[in-house]
PDB file of C-alpha atoms in Angstrom:
ATOM      1  CA  UNK A   1      49.207 156.450 -51.738  1.00  0.00           C
ATOM      2  CA  UNK A   2      45.779 156.022 -50.358  1.00  0.00           C
ATOM      3  CA  UNK A   3      43.714 155.838 -53.536  1.00  0.00           C
ATOM      4  CA  UNK A   4      39.269 156.548 -52.850  1.00  0.00           C
ATOM      5  CA  UNK A   5      36.629 157.274 -53.899  1.00  0.00           C
ATOM      6  CA  UNK A   6      34.180 160.191 -52.856  1.00  0.00           C
ATOM      7  CA  UNK A   7      30.793 161.700 -52.865  1.00  0.00           C
ATOM      8  CA  UNK A   8      26.883 160.558 -52.796  1.00  0.00           C
ATOM      9  CA  UNK A   9      25.640 156.928 -52.789  1.00  0.00           C
ATOM     10  CA  UNK A  10      26.556 156.177 -56.603  1.00  0.00           C
ATOM     11  CA  UNK A  11      27.877 159.364 -57.877  1.00  0.00           C
ATOM     12  CA  UNK A  12      31.021 159.099 -56.600  1.00  0.00           C
ATOM     13  CA  UNK A  13      34.580 160.163 -58.256  1.00  0.00           C
ATOM     14  CA  UNK A  14      38.422 159.520 -58.283  1.00  0.00           C
ATOM     15  CA  UNK A  15      40.690 160.545 -55.231  1.00  0.00           C
ATOM     16  CA  UNK A  16      43.713 160.848 -54.348  1.00  0.00           C
ATOM     17  CA  UNK A  17      44.796 161.186 -50.279  1.00  0.00           C
ATOM     18  CA  UNK A  18      48.524 163.234 -50.203  1.00  0.00           C
ATOM     19  CA  UNK A  19      50.782 162.851 -47.481  1.00  0.00           C
ATOM     20  CA  UNK A  20      49.289 165.826 -45.516  1.00  0.00           C
ATOM     21  CA  UNK A  21      46.415 164.092 -45.291  1.00  0.00           C
ATOM     22  CA  UNK A  22      44.474 165.959 -48.233  1.00  0.00           C
ATOM     23  CA  UNK A  23      41.616 165.105 -50.273  1.00  0.00           C
ATOM     24  CA  UNK A  24      42.650 164.937 -54.300  1.00  0.00           C
ATOM     25  CA  UNK A  25      40.267 164.564 -56.976  1.00  0.00           C
ATOM     26  CA  UNK A  26      41.729 162.370 -59.821  1.00  0.00           C
ATOM     27  CA  UNK A  27      38.462 163.225 -62.190  1.00  0.00           C
ATOM     28  CA  UNK A  28      40.765 164.514 -64.663  1.00  0.00           C
ATOM     29  CA  UNK A  29      42.542 161.534 -64.690  1.00  0.00           C
ATOM     30  CA  UNK A  30      40.264 158.614 -64.978  1.00  0.00           C
ATOM     31  CA  UNK A  31      36.416 158.700 -64.264  1.00  0.00           C
ATOM     32  CA  UNK A  32      36.510 156.826 -61.454  1.00  0.00           C
ATOM     33  CA  UNK A  33      38.705 153.525 -59.723  1.00  0.00           C
ATOM     34  CA  UNK A  34      37.571 150.401 -61.794  1.00  0.00           C
ATOM     35  CA  UNK A  35      38.490 147.228 -61.874  1.00  0.00           C
ATOM     36  CA  UNK A  36      39.216 148.248 -65.350  1.00  0.00           C
ATOM     37  CA  UNK A  37      41.314 151.345 -64.695  1.00  0.00           C
ATOM     38  CA  UNK A  38      43.393 150.357 -61.595  1.00  0.00           C
ATOM     39  CA  UNK A  39      46.364 149.477 -63.041  1.00  0.00           C
ATOM     40  CA  UNK A  40      46.223 152.085 -65.043  1.00  0.00           C
ATOM     41  CA  UNK A  41      46.036 154.785 -62.107  1.00  0.00           C
ATOM     42  CA  UNK A  42      48.288 152.712 -61.301  1.00  0.00           C
ATOM     43  CA  UNK A  43      50.938 153.331 -63.086  1.00  0.00           C
ATOM     44  CA  UNK A  44      50.160 157.574 -64.085  1.00  0.00           C
ATOM     45  CA  UNK A  45      50.206 158.388 -59.766  1.00  0.00           C
ATOM     46  CA  UNK A  46      53.703 157.113 -59.754  1.00  0.00           C
ATOM     47  CA  UNK A  47      54.988 159.454 -63.004  1.00  0.00           C
ATOM     48  CA  UNK A  48      52.562 162.094 -61.475  1.00  0.00           C
ATOM     49  CA  UNK A  49      52.747 165.698 -59.117  1.00  0.00           C
ATOM     50  CA  UNK A  50      50.681 165.006 -56.759  1.00  0.00           C
ATOM     51  CA  UNK A  51      49.764 168.758 -56.079  1.00  0.00           C
ATOM     52  CA  UNK A  52      48.904 169.516 -58.299  1.00  0.00           C
ATOM     53  CA  UNK A  53      45.333 167.146 -58.882  1.00  0.00           C
ATOM     54  CA  UNK A  54      43.028 169.762 -57.590  1.00  0.00           C
ATOM     55  CA  UNK A  55      41.858 169.597 -52.984  1.00  0.00           C
ATOM     56  CA  UNK A  56      39.128 168.673 -52.858  1.00  0.00           C
ATOM     57  CA  UNK A  57      37.252 170.831 -50.014  1.00  0.00           C
ATOM     58  CA  UNK A  58      34.443 170.295 -47.269  1.00  0.00           C
ATOM     59  CA  UNK A  59      33.542 166.234 -46.134  1.00  0.00           C
ATOM     60  CA  UNK A  60      32.999 164.053 -48.185  1.00  0.00           C
ATOM     61  CA  UNK A  61      31.418 160.553 -48.064  1.00  0.00           C
ATOM     62  CA  UNK A  62      34.000 158.287 -48.708  1.00  0.00           C
ATOM     63  CA  UNK A  63      33.153 155.405 -50.907  1.00  0.00           C
ATOM     64  CA  UNK A  64      33.780 151.932 -50.985  1.00  0.00           C
ATOM     65  CA  UNK A  65      37.808 152.911 -53.102  1.00  0.00           C
ATOM     66  CA  UNK A  66      36.809 150.770 -56.348  1.00  0.00           C
ATOM     67  CA  UNK A  67      33.562 150.580 -58.291  1.00  0.00           C
ATOM     68  CA  UNK A  68      32.999 146.819 -58.542  1.00  0.00           C
ATOM     69  CA  UNK A  69      34.933 143.262 -58.064  1.00  0.00           C
ATOM     70  CA  UNK A  70      34.993 140.411 -60.418  1.00  0.00           C
ATOM     71  CA  UNK A  71      35.532 138.624 -57.282  1.00  0.00           C
ATOM     72  CA  UNK A  72      34.708 139.118 -53.319  1.00  0.00           C
ATOM     73  CA  UNK A  73      37.722 136.453 -52.292  1.00  0.00           C
ATOM     74  CA  UNK A  74      37.452 135.747 -47.652  1.00  0.00           C
ATOM     75  CA  UNK A  75      39.692 133.664 -46.158  1.00  0.00           C
ATOM     76  CA  UNK A  76      38.422 131.621 -42.342  1.00  0.00           C
ATOM     77  CA  UNK A  77      40.456 130.879 -39.718  1.00  0.00           C
ATOM     78  CA  UNK A  78      43.309 132.933 -40.058  1.00  0.00           C
ATOM     79  CA  UNK A  79      43.773 133.470 -36.931  1.00  0.00           C
ATOM     80  CA  UNK A  80      45.115 131.156 -34.873  1.00  0.00           C
ATOM     81  CA  UNK A  81      43.308 132.036 -31.732  1.00  0.00           C
ATOM     82  CA  UNK A  82      39.952 132.101 -33.467  1.00  0.00           C
ATOM     83  CA  UNK A  83      40.047 128.554 -34.888  1.00  0.00           C
ATOM     84  CA  UNK A  84      40.340 128.201 -31.225  1.00  0.00           C
ATOM     85  CA  UNK A  85      36.863 130.542 -29.847  1.00  0.00           C
ATOM     86  CA  UNK A  86      35.131 128.881 -32.947  1.00  0.00           C
ATOM     87  CA  UNK A  87      36.241 125.594 -31.925  1.00  0.00           C
ATOM     88  CA  UNK A  88      37.106 124.632 -35.386  1.00  0.00           C
ATOM     89  CA  UNK A  89      40.174 122.762 -36.018  1.00  0.00           C
ATOM     90  CA  UNK A  90      43.213 125.229 -37.411  1.00  0.00           C
ATOM     91  CA  UNK A  91      43.371 124.773 -41.195  1.00  0.00           C
ATOM     92  CA  UNK A  92      45.675 122.800 -43.169  1.00  0.00           C
ATOM     93  CA  UNK A  93      45.898 124.800 -45.618  1.00  0.00           C
ATOM     94  CA  UNK A  94      43.902 128.333 -46.248  1.00  0.00           C
ATOM     95  CA  UNK A  95      39.819 128.286 -45.801  1.00  0.00           C
ATOM     96  CA  UNK A  96      38.313 129.733 -49.084  1.00  0.00           C
ATOM     97  CA  UNK A  97      34.626 131.229 -49.321  1.00  0.00           C
ATOM     98  CA  UNK A  98      33.204 134.011 -50.901  1.00  0.00           C
ATOM     99  CA  UNK A  99      31.539 137.423 -50.410  1.00  0.00           C
ATOM    100  CA  UNK A 100      28.794 138.535 -53.282  1.00  0.00           C
ATOM    101  CA  UNK A 101      30.803 141.506 -54.927  1.00  0.00           C
ATOM    102  CA  UNK A 102      26.711 142.448 -54.352  1.00  0.00           C
ATOM    103  CA  UNK A 103      27.726 143.137 -50.261  1.00  0.00           C
ATOM    104  CA  UNK A 104      30.255 146.287 -50.999  1.00  0.00           C
ATOM    105  CA  UNK A 105      29.597 149.307 -48.584  1.00  0.00           C
ATOM    106  CA  UNK A 106      31.161 152.243 -47.903  1.00  0.00           C
ATOM    107  CA  UNK A 107      33.495 151.848 -45.158  1.00  0.00           C
ATOM    108  CA  UNK A 108      31.125 154.469 -43.433  1.00  0.00           C
ATOM    109  CA  UNK A 109      28.401 152.822 -44.527  1.00  0.00           C
ATOM    110  CA  UNK A 110      24.940 151.115 -42.401  1.00  0.00           C
ATOM    111  CA  UNK A 111      25.170 147.818 -42.756  1.00  0.00           C
ATOM    112  CA  UNK A 112      21.525 146.903 -43.075  1.00  0.00           C
ATOM    113  CA  UNK A 113      20.294 144.182 -40.852  1.00  0.00           C
ATOM    114  CA  UNK A 114      17.580 141.222 -43.426  1.00  0.00           C
ATOM    115  CA  UNK A 115      14.379 140.721 -41.989  1.00  0.00           C
ATOM    116  CA  UNK A 116      15.158 136.805 -41.546  1.00  0.00           C
ATOM    117  CA  UNK A 117      18.930 137.575 -39.575  1.00  0.00           C
ATOM    118  CA  UNK A 118      19.053 136.257 -36.029  1.00  0.00           C
ATOM    119  CA  UNK A 119      22.818 136.417 -35.792  1.00  0.00           C
ATOM    120  CA  UNK A 120      24.985 139.404 -36.922  1.00  0.00           C
ATOM    121  CA  UNK A 121      28.184 139.201 -36.095  1.00  0.00           C
ATOM    122  CA  UNK A 122      31.280 141.358 -37.118  1.00  0.00           C
ATOM    123  CA  UNK A 123      34.498 140.071 -38.272  1.00  0.00           C
ATOM    124  CA  UNK A 124      37.784 143.161 -38.699  1.00  0.00           C
ATOM    125  CA  UNK A 125      40.477 141.886 -41.092  1.00  0.00           C
ATOM    126  CA  UNK A 126      43.073 142.660 -43.299  1.00  0.00           C
ATOM    127  CA  UNK A 127      41.782 143.087 -47.222  1.00  0.00           C
ATOM    128  CA  UNK A 128      44.287 143.071 -50.126  1.00  0.00           C
ATOM    129  CA  UNK A 129      43.488 144.178 -53.167  1.00  0.00           C
ATOM    130  CA  UNK A 130      44.837 142.018 -56.579  1.00  0.00           C
ATOM    131  CA  UNK A 131      46.260 144.722 -59.110  1.00  0.00           C
ATOM    132  CA  UNK A 132      47.111 142.994 -62.232  1.00  0.00           C
ATOM    133  CA  UNK A 133      45.954 139.517 -63.290  1.00  0.00           C
ATOM    134  CA  UNK A 134      47.708 136.850 -61.097  1.00  0.00           C
ATOM    135  CA  UNK A 135      47.238 132.970 -62.159  1.00  0.00           C
ATOM    136  CA  UNK A 136      49.758 129.731 -60.218  1.00  0.00           C
ATOM    137  CA  UNK A 137      51.872 132.550 -58.769  1.00  0.00           C
ATOM    138  CA  UNK A 138      54.883 131.406 -57.170  1.00  0.00           C
ATOM    139  CA  UNK A 139      54.772 132.836 -53.301  1.00  0.00           C
ATOM    140  CA  UNK A 140      57.926 134.507 -53.873  1.00  0.00           C
ATOM    141  CA  UNK A 141      55.934 136.099 -56.870  1.00  0.00           C
ATOM    142  CA  UNK A 142      52.665 136.903 -54.556  1.00  0.00           C
ATOM    143  CA  UNK A 143      53.339 140.401 -53.299  1.00  0.00           C
ATOM    144  CA  UNK A 144      54.348 141.859 -56.213  1.00  0.00           C
ATOM    145  CA  UNK A 145      50.849 140.790 -57.628  1.00  0.00           C
ATOM    146  CA  UNK A 146      49.511 143.312 -54.780  1.00  0.00           C
ATOM    147  CA  UNK A 147      48.039 146.668 -55.868  1.00  0.00           C
ATOM    148  CA  UNK A 148      47.562 147.737 -52.295  1.00  0.00           C
ATOM    149  CA  UNK A 149      45.718 147.420 -48.865  1.00  0.00           C
ATOM    150  CA  UNK A 150      42.490 147.785 -46.896  1.00  0.00           C
ATOM    151  CA  UNK A 151      39.974 146.962 -43.612  1.00  0.00           C
ATOM    152  CA  UNK A 152      37.057 144.547 -44.445  1.00  0.00           C
ATOM    153  CA  UNK A 153      34.952 143.958 -41.859  1.00  0.00           C
ATOM    154  CA  UNK A 154      33.183 140.714 -42.622  1.00  0.00           C
ATOM    155  CA  UNK A 155      29.740 141.083 -41.402  1.00  0.00           C
ATOM    156  CA  UNK A 156      28.409 137.995 -40.926  1.00  0.00           C
ATOM    157  CA  UNK A 157      25.083 136.056 -39.944  1.00  0.00           C
ATOM    158  CA  UNK A 158      26.547 133.231 -37.972  1.00  0.00           C
ATOM    159  CA  UNK A 159      21.965 131.078 -37.716  1.00  0.00           C
ATOM    160  CA  UNK A 160      22.730 131.140 -41.623  1.00  0.00           C
ATOM    161  CA  UNK A 161      26.085 130.438 -42.018  1.00  0.00           C
ATOM    162  CA  UNK A 162      25.494 127.397 -40.000  1.00  0.00           C
ATOM    163  CA  UNK A 163      22.420 125.787 -41.310  1.00  0.00           C
ATOM    164  CA  UNK A 164      24.410 123.139 -43.099  1.00  0.00           C
ATOM    165  CA  UNK A 165      27.157 125.631 -43.305  1.00  0.00           C
ATOM    166  CA  UNK A 166      26.193 127.713 -46.193  1.00  0.00           C
ATOM    167  CA  UNK A 167      28.770 130.277 -45.830  1.00  0.00           C
ATOM    168  CA  UNK A 168      28.591 132.187 -49.107  1.00  0.00           C
ATOM    169  CA  UNK A 169      24.954 133.069 -48.117  1.00  0.00           C
ATOM    170  CA  UNK A 170      25.994 133.702 -44.144  1.00  0.00           C
ATOM    171  CA  UNK A 171      28.161 136.476 -45.670  1.00  0.00           C
ATOM    172  CA  UNK A 172      27.075 137.924 -49.206  1.00  0.00           C
ATOM    173  CA  UNK A 173      23.864 139.699 -48.270  1.00  0.00           C
ATOM    174  CA  UNK A 174      23.624 144.055 -49.040  1.00  0.00           C
ATOM    175  CA  UNK A 175      25.856 146.072 -46.623  1.00  0.00           C
ATOM    176  CA  UNK A 176      27.916 142.660 -45.173  1.00  0.00           C
ATOM    177  CA  UNK A 177      30.681 143.850 -46.878  1.00  0.00           C
ATOM    178  CA  UNK A 178      32.927 147.511 -45.825  1.00  0.00           C
ATOM    179  CA  UNK A 179      35.456 148.052 -47.334  1.00  0.00           C
ATOM    180  CA  UNK A 180      37.505 151.619 -47.228  1.00  0.00           C
ATOM    181  CA  UNK A 181      38.512 153.920 -46.143  1.00  0.00           C
ATOM    182  CA  UNK A 182      41.211 153.984 -49.189  1.00  0.00           C
ATOM    183  CA  UNK A 183      43.506 150.809 -50.974  1.00  0.00           C
ATOM    184  CA  UNK A 184      46.874 151.869 -49.237  1.00  0.00           C
ATOM    185  CA  UNK A 185      50.118 151.190 -51.644  1.00  0.00           C
ATOM    186  CA  UNK A 186      52.504 148.655 -50.485  1.00  0.00           C
ATOM    187  CA  UNK A 187      55.406 151.112 -50.087  1.00  0.00           C
ATOM    188  CA  UNK A 188      52.833 153.407 -47.395  1.00  0.00           C
ATOM    189  CA  UNK A 189      52.713 149.866 -45.555  1.00  0.00           C
ATOM    190  CA  UNK A 190      55.643 147.828 -45.198  1.00  0.00           C
ATOM    191  CA  UNK A 191      55.066 145.188 -43.191  1.00  0.00           C
ATOM    192  CA  UNK A 192      51.473 143.845 -44.127  1.00  0.00           C
ATOM    193  CA  UNK A 193      52.734 141.453 -40.988  1.00  0.00           C
ATOM    194  CA  UNK A 194      52.838 143.944 -38.412  1.00  0.00           C
ATOM    195  CA  UNK A 195      49.303 146.051 -38.285  1.00  0.00           C
ATOM    196  CA  UNK A 196      47.559 147.259 -35.272  1.00  0.00           C
ATOM    197  CA  UNK A 197      44.171 145.709 -35.681  1.00  0.00           C
ATOM    198  CA  UNK A 198      41.012 145.996 -33.861  1.00  0.00           C
ATOM    199  CA  UNK A 199      37.439 146.414 -33.024  1.00  0.00           C
ATOM    200  CA  UNK A 200      34.877 148.178 -30.595  1.00  0.00           C
ATOM    201  CA  UNK A 201      31.251 146.780 -30.532  1.00  0.00           C
ATOM    202  CA  UNK A 202      29.742 150.646 -28.812  1.00  0.00           C
ATOM    203  CA  UNK A 203      32.185 152.548 -27.431  1.00  0.00           C
ATOM    204  CA  UNK A 204      34.019 148.845 -25.957  1.00  0.00           C
ATOM    205  CA  UNK A 205      37.351 146.723 -27.442  1.00  0.00           C
ATOM    206  CA  UNK A 206      35.886 143.587 -28.756  1.00  0.00           C
ATOM    207  CA  UNK A 207      39.015 142.751 -30.746  1.00  0.00           C
ATOM    208  CA  UNK A 208      43.136 143.684 -30.513  1.00  0.00           C
ATOM    209  CA  UNK A 209      45.102 141.395 -32.073  1.00  0.00           C
ATOM    210  CA  UNK A 210      48.160 142.789 -34.955  1.00  0.00           C
ATOM    211  CA  UNK A 211      48.676 140.558 -37.911  1.00  0.00           C
ATOM    212  CA  UNK A 212      51.733 139.399 -37.617  1.00  0.00           C
ATOM    213  CA  UNK A 213      49.412 136.667 -36.017  1.00  0.00           C
ATOM    214  CA  UNK A 214      47.820 135.215 -39.015  1.00  0.00           C
ATOM    215  CA  UNK A 215      48.518 131.892 -40.139  1.00  0.00           C
ATOM    216  CA  UNK A 216      49.152 132.266 -43.139  1.00  0.00           C
ATOM    217  CA  UNK A 217      51.258 135.098 -45.169  1.00  0.00           C
ATOM    218  CA  UNK A 218      49.172 137.724 -47.887  1.00  0.00           C
ATOM    219  CA  UNK A 219      51.960 136.134 -49.905  1.00  0.00           C
ATOM    220  CA  UNK A 220      50.617 131.932 -49.239  1.00  0.00           C
ATOM    221  CA  UNK A 221      46.891 133.733 -49.313  1.00  0.00           C
ATOM    222  CA  UNK A 222      47.601 135.012 -52.904  1.00  0.00           C
ATOM    223  CA  UNK A 223      49.645 132.380 -53.972  1.00  0.00           C
ATOM    224  CA  UNK A 224      47.023 129.594 -52.652  1.00  0.00           C
ATOM    225  CA  UNK A 225      43.929 131.096 -54.080  1.00  0.00           C
ATOM    226  CA  UNK A 226      45.644 132.006 -57.451  1.00  0.00           C
ATOM    227  CA  UNK A 227      46.374 127.966 -58.064  1.00  0.00           C
ATOM    228  CA  UNK A 228      42.088 128.231 -58.429  1.00  0.00           C
ATOM    229  CA  UNK A 229      41.260 131.031 -60.089  1.00  0.00           C
ATOM    230  CA  UNK A 230      42.384 133.124 -62.133  1.00  0.00           C
ATOM    231  CA  UNK A 231      42.864 136.178 -59.273  1.00  0.00           C
ATOM    232  CA  UNK A 232      41.995 140.097 -62.189  1.00  0.00           C
ATOM    233  CA  UNK A 233      42.867 143.515 -60.681  1.00  0.00           C
ATOM    234  CA  UNK A 234      40.959 145.267 -58.446  1.00  0.00           C
ATOM    235  CA  UNK A 235      39.888 141.608 -56.629  1.00  0.00           C
ATOM    236  CA  UNK A 236      39.143 141.688 -52.644  1.00  0.00           C
ATOM    237  CA  UNK A 237      40.350 139.050 -50.309  1.00  0.00           C
ATOM    238  CA  UNK A 238      39.472 139.233 -46.990  1.00  0.00           C
ATOM    239  CA  UNK A 239      42.411 137.512 -45.291  1.00  0.00           C
ATOM    240  CA  UNK A 240      40.260 136.698 -42.243  1.00  0.00           C
ATOM    241  CA  UNK A 241      39.035 138.026 -39.355  1.00  0.00           C
ATOM    242  CA  UNK A 242      41.146 137.255 -34.834  1.00  0.00           C
ATOM    243  CA  UNK A 243      39.526 136.512 -32.659  1.00  0.00           C
ATOM    244  CA  UNK A 244      36.602 138.251 -30.957  1.00  0.00           C
ATOM    245  CA  UNK A 245      34.007 138.655 -32.966  1.00  0.00           C
ATOM    246  CA  UNK A 246      30.332 137.672 -31.240  1.00  0.00           C
ATOM    247  CA  UNK A 247      30.744 133.843 -31.903  1.00  0.00           C
ATOM    248  CA  UNK A 248      33.367 133.384 -29.171  1.00  0.00           C
ATOM    249  CA  UNK A 249      31.748 135.273 -26.431  1.00  0.00           C
ATOM    250  CA  UNK A 250      31.493 133.872 -23.399  1.00  0.00           C
ATOM    251  CA  UNK A 251      28.846 132.923 -21.842  1.00  0.00           C
ATOM    252  CA  UNK A 252      26.353 133.632 -24.539  1.00  0.00           C
ATOM    253  CA  UNK A 253      27.352 135.428 -26.744  1.00  0.00           C
ATOM    254  CA  UNK A 254      25.771 139.378 -27.941  1.00  0.00           C
ATOM    255  CA  UNK A 255      24.497 139.782 -31.452  1.00  0.00           C
ATOM    256  CA  UNK A 256      24.242 142.783 -33.613  1.00  0.00           C
ATOM    257  CA  UNK A 257      21.073 144.967 -33.407  1.00  0.00           C
ATOM    258  CA  UNK A 258      19.763 148.792 -34.587  1.00  0.00           C
ATOM    259  CA  UNK A 259      21.422 151.053 -32.690  1.00  0.00           C
ATOM    260  CA  UNK A 260      24.901 149.341 -32.457  1.00  0.00           C
ATOM    261  CA  UNK A 261      27.752 151.765 -32.824  1.00  0.00           C
ATOM    262  CA  UNK A 262      30.924 149.599 -34.883  1.00  0.00           C
ATOM    263  CA  UNK A 263      34.424 151.108 -34.809  1.00  0.00           C
ATOM    264  CA  UNK A 264      36.680 149.459 -37.260  1.00  0.00           C
ATOM    265  CA  UNK A 265      40.578 150.143 -36.590  1.00  0.00           C
ATOM    266  CA  UNK A 266      43.709 149.075 -38.766  1.00  0.00           C
ATOM    267  CA  UNK A 267      47.423 150.348 -38.242  1.00  0.00           C
ATOM    268  CA  UNK A 268      47.866 152.841 -41.683  1.00  0.00           C
ATOM    269  CA  UNK A 269      45.382 151.815 -43.756  1.00  0.00           C
ATOM    270  CA  UNK A 270      42.258 154.336 -41.793  1.00  0.00           C
ATOM    271  CA  UNK A 271      39.222 153.813 -39.449  1.00  0.00           C
ATOM    272  CA  UNK A 272      35.601 152.561 -40.057  1.00  0.00           C
ATOM    273  CA  UNK A 273      32.316 153.539 -38.694  1.00  0.00           C
ATOM    274  CA  UNK A 274      29.380 152.291 -39.189  1.00  0.00           C
ATOM    275  CA  UNK A 275      26.132 151.636 -38.054  1.00  0.00           C
ATOM    276  CA  UNK A 276      23.347 149.322 -38.069  1.00  0.00           C
ATOM    277  CA  UNK A 277      19.692 149.771 -38.541  1.00  0.00           C
ATOM    278  CA  UNK A 278      17.463 147.587 -39.472  1.00  0.00           C
ATOM    279  CA  UNK A 279      15.444 146.927 -42.396  1.00  0.00           C
ATOM    280  CA  UNK A 280      11.747 145.487 -44.186  1.00  0.00           C
ATOM    281  CA  UNK A 281      12.822 143.842 -47.417  1.00  0.00           C
ATOM    282  CA  UNK A 282      15.011 140.299 -47.739  1.00  0.00           C
ATOM    283  CA  UNK A 283      18.846 140.558 -47.822  1.00  0.00           C
TER     284      UNK A 283
END
């Protein structure tokens, strides 16, 4: 199943996309898709005939597929080719950092450049959504704690990032966390390590890879992170990006600027489409 939230910013309603790609409203079941309601929604949907929910007519903005999260965890350097292009050592264990939950952004909403930003970059990533509390779980059991998967654009400012290795600061500005369009449940995904992933900037392919190239698997990541913090329902984990980010471009990076358009696709998860815009206030 594909869970989503649709409607204007701040007024989103819970939705589900059926097998015929028809958006249906879940408001009679639940007020919104939140960390608190996600386990209930996942259980109830398995027991329901989705076709009984009302069809949503017309085109609607899609927001983040979950209203909020307690944690937005990210894994760095999880593709071998990306570690090489960044001229950084290949990690022996997952590199964990955080994006502020306040950076969450709809999959097609604008990415807003902070006024002091100088080196804005893109990162297409497979996102894991946690379905139930996970604490010190084994690799063998870890996939049982996954509610589904989503696309994440780990927007980053490299100027901020390499000011004394300030990764969290570089990745947490408002709008730096587009997620969605859906939470796609594992039964629709199959093997999460057989998914094509690509990103375009202004129609030009910048990243093109497959999740089979990840250094640490989904199960390894969930298990590893759960040994250092309790993962709650709805928590997001971005699993790293393949080669092709601006930082690694030769002979010189081409940073994002106002007016640029980004398009991201991960097989079975849908598409994101963002426009880069300017702002005058600080992030």
